[in-house]
Short mmCIF file of C-alpha atoms in Angstrom, two decimals:
data_model
loop_
_atom_site.label_atom_id
_atom_site.label_comp_id
_atom_site.label_asym_id
_atom_site.label_seq_id
_atom_site.Cartn_x
_atom_site.Cartn_y
_atom_site.Cartn_z
CA UNK A 1 18.74 -86.00 40.87
CA UNK A 2 21.72 -83.67 41.20
CA UNK A 3 23.23 -85.14 38.02
CA UNK A 4 20.02 -84.47 36.10
CA UNK A 5 20.00 -80.84 37.25
CA UNK A 6 23.60 -80.39 36.13
CA UNK A 7 22.81 -82.02 32.78
CA UNK A 8 19.86 -79.71 32.26
CA UNK A 9 21.98 -76.71 33.14
CA UNK A 10 24.61 -77.86 30.67
CA UNK A 11 22.08 -78.25 27.86
CA UNK A 12 20.69 -74.80 28.64
CA UNK A 13 24.18 -73.33 28.58
CA UNK A 14 24.91 -74.96 25.23
CA UNK A 15 21.61 -73.67 23.84
CA UNK A 16 22.36 -70.15 25.08
CA UNK A 17 25.83 -70.30 23.60
CA UNK A 18 24.45 -71.54 20.28
CA UNK A 19 21.83 -68.76 20.27
CA UNK A 20 24.47 -66.14 21.12
CA UNK A 21 26.75 -67.44 18.35
CA UNK A 22 23.83 -67.42 15.90
CA UNK A 23 22.87 -63.84 16.86
CA UNK A 24 26.51 -62.80 16.52
CA UNK A 25 26.65 -64.35 13.05
CA UNK A 26 23.48 -62.52 12.06
CA UNK A 27 24.93 -59.29 13.39
CA UNK A 28 27.86 -59.76 10.99
CA UNK A 29 25.53 -59.88 7.97
CA UNK A 30 24.58 -56.31 7.08
CA UNK A 31 24.83 -53.90 4.15
CA UNK A 32 24.10 -50.17 4.17
CA UNK A 33 24.34 -47.58 1.41
CA UNK A 34 24.96 -43.86 1.71
CA UNK A 35 22.94 -42.01 0.55
CA UNK A 36 19.93 -44.30 0.95
CA UNK A 37 17.48 -41.79 -0.54
CA UNK A 38 18.68 -39.73 -3.50
CA UNK A 39 17.40 -36.54 -5.10
CA UNK A 40 16.97 -36.89 -8.85
CA UNK A 41 16.58 -33.65 -10.79
CA UNK A 42 14.83 -34.54 -14.05
CA UNK A 43 16.49 -31.57 -15.79
CA UNK A 44 20.04 -32.49 -14.77
CA UNK A 45 19.84 -36.19 -14.00
CA UNK A 46 21.80 -37.80 -11.19
CA UNK A 47 25.51 -38.42 -10.74
CA UNK A 48 26.84 -39.15 -7.29
CA UNK A 49 29.54 -41.22 -5.59
CA UNK A 50 27.80 -43.63 -3.22
CA UNK A 51 29.30 -45.80 -0.49
CA UNK A 52 28.35 -49.37 0.32
CA UNK A 53 29.34 -50.57 3.79
CA UNK A 54 29.16 -54.32 4.14
CA UNK A 55 29.76 -56.71 7.05
CA UNK A 56 29.97 -60.32 5.87
CA UNK A 57 32.42 -62.91 7.27
CA UNK A 58 34.98 -63.99 4.74
CA UNK A 59 34.28 -61.13 2.34
CA UNK A 60 31.67 -60.64 -0.35
CA UNK A 61 31.25 -59.42 -3.90
CA UNK A 62 28.52 -57.78 -5.97
CA UNK A 63 28.95 -58.45 -9.71
CA UNK A 64 26.51 -55.80 -10.89
CA UNK A 65 24.10 -53.06 -9.87
CA UNK A 66 20.50 -53.07 -11.07
CA UNK A 67 17.94 -50.28 -11.46
CA UNK A 68 14.53 -51.73 -10.62
CA UNK A 69 10.95 -50.55 -10.56
CA UNK A 70 10.22 -50.86 -6.85
CA UNK A 71 6.48 -51.20 -7.45
CA UNK A 72 6.80 -54.47 -9.39
CA UNK A 73 10.50 -55.41 -9.01
CA UNK A 74 11.02 -55.25 -12.77
CA UNK A 75 14.59 -54.62 -13.95
CA UNK A 76 15.04 -51.32 -15.79
CA UNK A 77 18.79 -51.21 -16.42
CA UNK A 78 21.97 -53.01 -15.39
CA UNK A 79 25.39 -51.66 -14.42
CA UNK A 80 28.09 -54.28 -15.02
CA UNK A 81 30.62 -53.26 -12.40
CA UNK A 82 32.05 -55.59 -9.76
CA UNK A 83 32.37 -54.34 -6.18
CA UNK A 84 34.15 -56.67 -3.75
CA UNK A 85 36.14 -56.85 -0.52
CA UNK A 86 38.04 -59.37 1.62
CA UNK A 87 37.91 -59.84 5.37
CA UNK A 88 34.84 -59.50 7.53
CA UNK A 89 34.00 -55.86 6.74
CA UNK A 90 34.39 -53.65 3.74
CA UNK A 91 33.63 -50.20 2.35
CA UNK A 92 33.34 -49.83 -1.41
CA UNK A 93 32.29 -46.89 -3.57
CA UNK A 94 30.97 -46.34 -7.06
CA UNK A 95 29.54 -43.53 -9.17
CA UNK A 96 25.82 -43.98 -9.76
CA UNK A 97 24.25 -41.97 -12.57
CA UNK A 98 20.91 -41.53 -14.31
CA UNK A 99 20.56 -39.31 -17.36
CA UNK A 100 17.62 -36.90 -17.75
CA UNK A 101 16.56 -38.83 -20.87
CA UNK A 102 16.53 -42.11 -18.94
CA UNK A 103 14.53 -40.63 -16.06
CA UNK A 104 11.89 -39.21 -18.40
CA UNK A 105 11.71 -42.48 -20.32
CA UNK A 106 11.03 -44.45 -17.14
CA UNK A 107 8.42 -41.96 -15.98
CA UNK A 108 6.65 -42.09 -19.35
CA UNK A 109 6.38 -45.86 -18.93
CA UNK A 110 4.62 -45.43 -15.59
CA UNK A 111 7.60 -45.90 -13.28
CA UNK A 112 7.41 -43.74 -10.18
CA UNK A 113 9.82 -45.30 -7.65
CA UNK A 114 13.22 -46.54 -8.80
CA UNK A 115 15.70 -48.46 -6.69
CA UNK A 116 19.38 -48.94 -7.48
CA UNK A 117 20.04 -52.34 -5.93
CA UNK A 118 23.11 -54.42 -5.24
CA UNK A 119 23.33 -57.96 -3.91
CA UNK A 120 26.55 -58.86 -2.05
CA UNK A 121 27.26 -62.59 -1.83
CA UNK A 122 30.03 -64.44 0.00
CA UNK A 123 30.85 -67.35 2.28
CA UNK A 124 28.42 -66.08 4.92
CA UNK A 125 25.52 -65.81 2.45
CA UNK A 126 23.99 -63.01 0.40
CA UNK A 127 22.37 -59.72 1.35
CA UNK A 128 21.17 -56.60 -0.48
CA UNK A 129 20.11 -52.99 -0.17
CA UNK A 130 19.11 -50.18 -2.53
CA UNK A 131 19.05 -46.43 -3.12
CA UNK A 132 15.56 -44.99 -3.55
CA UNK A 133 14.71 -42.46 -6.27
CA UNK A 134 11.25 -40.84 -6.27
CA UNK A 135 10.73 -39.76 -9.88
CA UNK A 136 7.66 -37.64 -9.14
CA UNK A 137 9.61 -35.55 -6.65
CA UNK A 138 12.35 -34.59 -9.09
CA UNK A 139 10.43 -32.69 -11.73
CA UNK A 140 10.27 -29.04 -12.62
CA UNK A 141 7.87 -26.79 -14.47
CA UNK A 142 8.82 -27.06 -18.15
CA UNK A 143 6.43 -24.74 -19.97
CA UNK A 144 3.17 -22.81 -19.79
CA UNK A 145 0.76 -22.22 -22.67
CA UNK A 146 -2.29 -19.97 -22.88
CA UNK A 147 -5.39 -21.03 -24.78
CA UNK A 148 -6.68 -19.50 -26.98
CA UNK A 149 -3.47 -17.57 -27.73
CA UNK A 150 -5.23 -14.69 -29.52
CA UNK A 151 -8.38 -12.84 -28.42
CA UNK A 152 -10.23 -9.59 -29.11
CA UNK A 153 -11.47 -6.90 -26.74
CA UNK A 154 -13.43 -3.73 -27.36
CA UNK A 155 -14.83 -0.89 -25.33
CA UNK A 156 -18.15 -2.72 -25.11
CA UNK A 157 -16.85 -6.31 -24.92
CA UNK A 158 -14.14 -6.20 -22.31
CA UNK A 159 -14.28 -9.77 -20.95
CA UNK A 160 -11.64 -12.37 -21.81
CA UNK A 161 -11.76 -16.11 -21.08
CA UNK A 162 -8.67 -18.30 -21.25
CA UNK A 163 -7.04 -21.45 -19.89
CA UNK A 164 -3.47 -21.86 -18.67
CA UNK A 165 -1.90 -25.23 -19.49
CA UNK A 166 1.19 -26.28 -17.57
CA UNK A 167 3.66 -29.03 -18.46
CA UNK A 168 6.55 -30.50 -16.48
CA UNK A 169 9.68 -32.37 -17.50
CA UNK A 170 8.60 -35.19 -15.16
CA UNK A 171 6.13 -35.79 -12.37
CA UNK A 172 3.09 -34.01 -10.99
CA UNK A 173 3.80 -30.36 -10.18
CA UNK A 174 1.89 -27.39 -8.83
CA UNK A 175 2.84 -23.83 -9.70
CA UNK A 176 1.74 -20.45 -8.38
CA UNK A 177 1.07 -17.16 -10.16
CA UNK A 178 0.87 -13.98 -8.10
CA UNK A 179 -0.88 -11.82 -10.69
CA UNK A 180 -1.49 -11.19 -14.38
CA UNK A 181 -0.40 -8.10 -16.30
CA UNK A 182 -1.58 -6.43 -19.47
CA UNK A 183 1.58 -5.08 -21.05
CA UNK A 184 2.54 -2.95 -24.01
CA UNK A 185 6.22 -3.55 -24.66
CA UNK A 186 7.74 -3.36 -21.18
CA UNK A 187 4.98 -1.16 -19.75
CA UNK A 188 2.24 -2.59 -17.54
CA UNK A 189 -1.03 -0.85 -18.42
CA UNK A 190 -3.25 -2.89 -16.11
CA UNK A 191 -2.66 -5.57 -13.47
CA UNK A 192 -5.00 -8.34 -12.34
CA UNK A 193 -4.10 -8.91 -8.68
CA UNK A 194 -5.54 -12.40 -8.40
CA UNK A 195 -3.25 -15.25 -7.28
CA UNK A 196 -3.77 -18.59 -9.00
CA UNK A 197 -2.46 -22.12 -8.39
CA UNK A 198 -2.28 -24.52 -11.31
CA UNK A 199 -1.52 -28.22 -11.57
CA UNK A 200 0.33 -29.84 -14.43
CA UNK A 201 -2.02 -31.64 -16.78
CA UNK A 202 -5.13 -29.81 -15.59
CA UNK A 203 -6.05 -26.63 -17.52
CA UNK A 204 -6.63 -23.67 -15.22
CA UNK A 205 -9.47 -21.46 -16.46
CA UNK A 206 -9.49 -17.71 -15.89
CA UNK A 207 -11.94 -14.93 -16.73
CA UNK A 208 -10.64 -11.38 -16.87
CA UNK A 209 -12.55 -8.16 -17.48
CA UNK A 210 -10.75 -5.00 -18.52
CA UNK A 211 -11.77 -1.82 -16.68
CA UNK A 212 -14.12 0.63 -18.44
CA UNK A 213 -12.36 3.15 -20.64
CA UNK A 214 -9.03 1.29 -20.87
CA UNK A 215 -9.53 -0.03 -24.40
CA UNK A 216 -10.62 3.38 -25.73
CA UNK A 217 -7.69 5.12 -23.98
CA UNK A 218 -5.18 2.69 -25.51
CA UNK A 219 -6.64 3.01 -28.98
CA UNK A 220 -6.52 6.81 -28.61
CA UNK A 221 -2.77 6.39 -28.02
CA UNK A 222 -2.46 4.35 -31.22
CA UNK A 223 -2.17 1.03 -29.39
CA UNK A 224 -4.15 -1.78 -30.97
CA UNK A 225 -2.54 -4.81 -29.33
CA UNK A 226 -1.62 -5.71 -25.75
CA UNK A 227 -0.45 -8.91 -24.13
CA UNK A 228 -1.95 -10.48 -21.04
CA UNK A 229 0.86 -12.35 -19.30
CA UNK A 230 1.15 -14.64 -16.29
CA UNK A 231 4.28 -16.09 -14.74
CA UNK A 232 4.02 -19.37 -12.85
CA UNK A 233 6.60 -20.49 -10.27
CA UNK A 234 7.00 -24.04 -8.94
CA UNK A 235 8.34 -25.05 -5.52
CA UNK A 236 11.91 -25.22 -6.90
CA UNK A 237 11.64 -21.57 -8.02
CA UNK A 238 11.46 -22.54 -11.70
CA UNK A 239 9.66 -19.75 -13.56
CA UNK A 240 7.75 -20.07 -16.81
CA UNK A 241 5.54 -17.48 -18.51
CA UNK A 242 2.90 -17.39 -21.20
CA UNK A 243 0.70 -14.71 -22.69
CA UNK A 244 -2.43 -14.06 -24.68
CA UNK A 245 -2.31 -11.54 -27.52
CA UNK A 246 -5.30 -9.23 -27.14
CA UNK A 247 -6.34 -7.23 -30.20
CA UNK A 248 -8.20 -4.03 -29.44
CA UNK A 249 -11.09 -2.72 -31.46
CA UNK A 250 -13.56 0.10 -30.98
#
């Protein structure tokens, strides 16, 4: 009976040792990348030195880096550059870059989340990690257009109706306008103090009514055209303006 107990204890000890060794081996298999999340500015692109830290017994190598669409795992582009190390741990660096043209091209094709992935393979097996790029988060306000661009106002018909159309270089963007100004040259002759928030791709409609007497006063000064202008600002402080030419008649 005593022998059986000792045998059982020995088997348990061997099992525990095997489990500990296995856990230790797993602990040696790891790859991290810094930065793991990257900011991609669609206007400037991305260029950054990144660091891969790998623990893999006997060393490992990654023959190439791959840009993939993280929503369907489809390859977008390949970087043929070998990164490798010897020993049980290694730290390797590379310059990762995405051009503004490439970012816009991917976004146009419906890609929203891009990963730059590397697989490191060696005697201990293979493992991978990736850098995440959120294309929607990297855009800026590109332009603003007013529609219709030319309108007419008179002393009796002082109401104007227009739509502001915003466009971005990439992604879905909101922009804010504090007020609108009727200007003659550099002089503001009337201000519409009405804040507005617009979204790219969705026309923002606005109705403006000039105050009584303003059209007649301007015409009396020999002014027959004014511009109604709004400036929109996105959350990256990118500013874009557009205006409507307003022709004045009696």
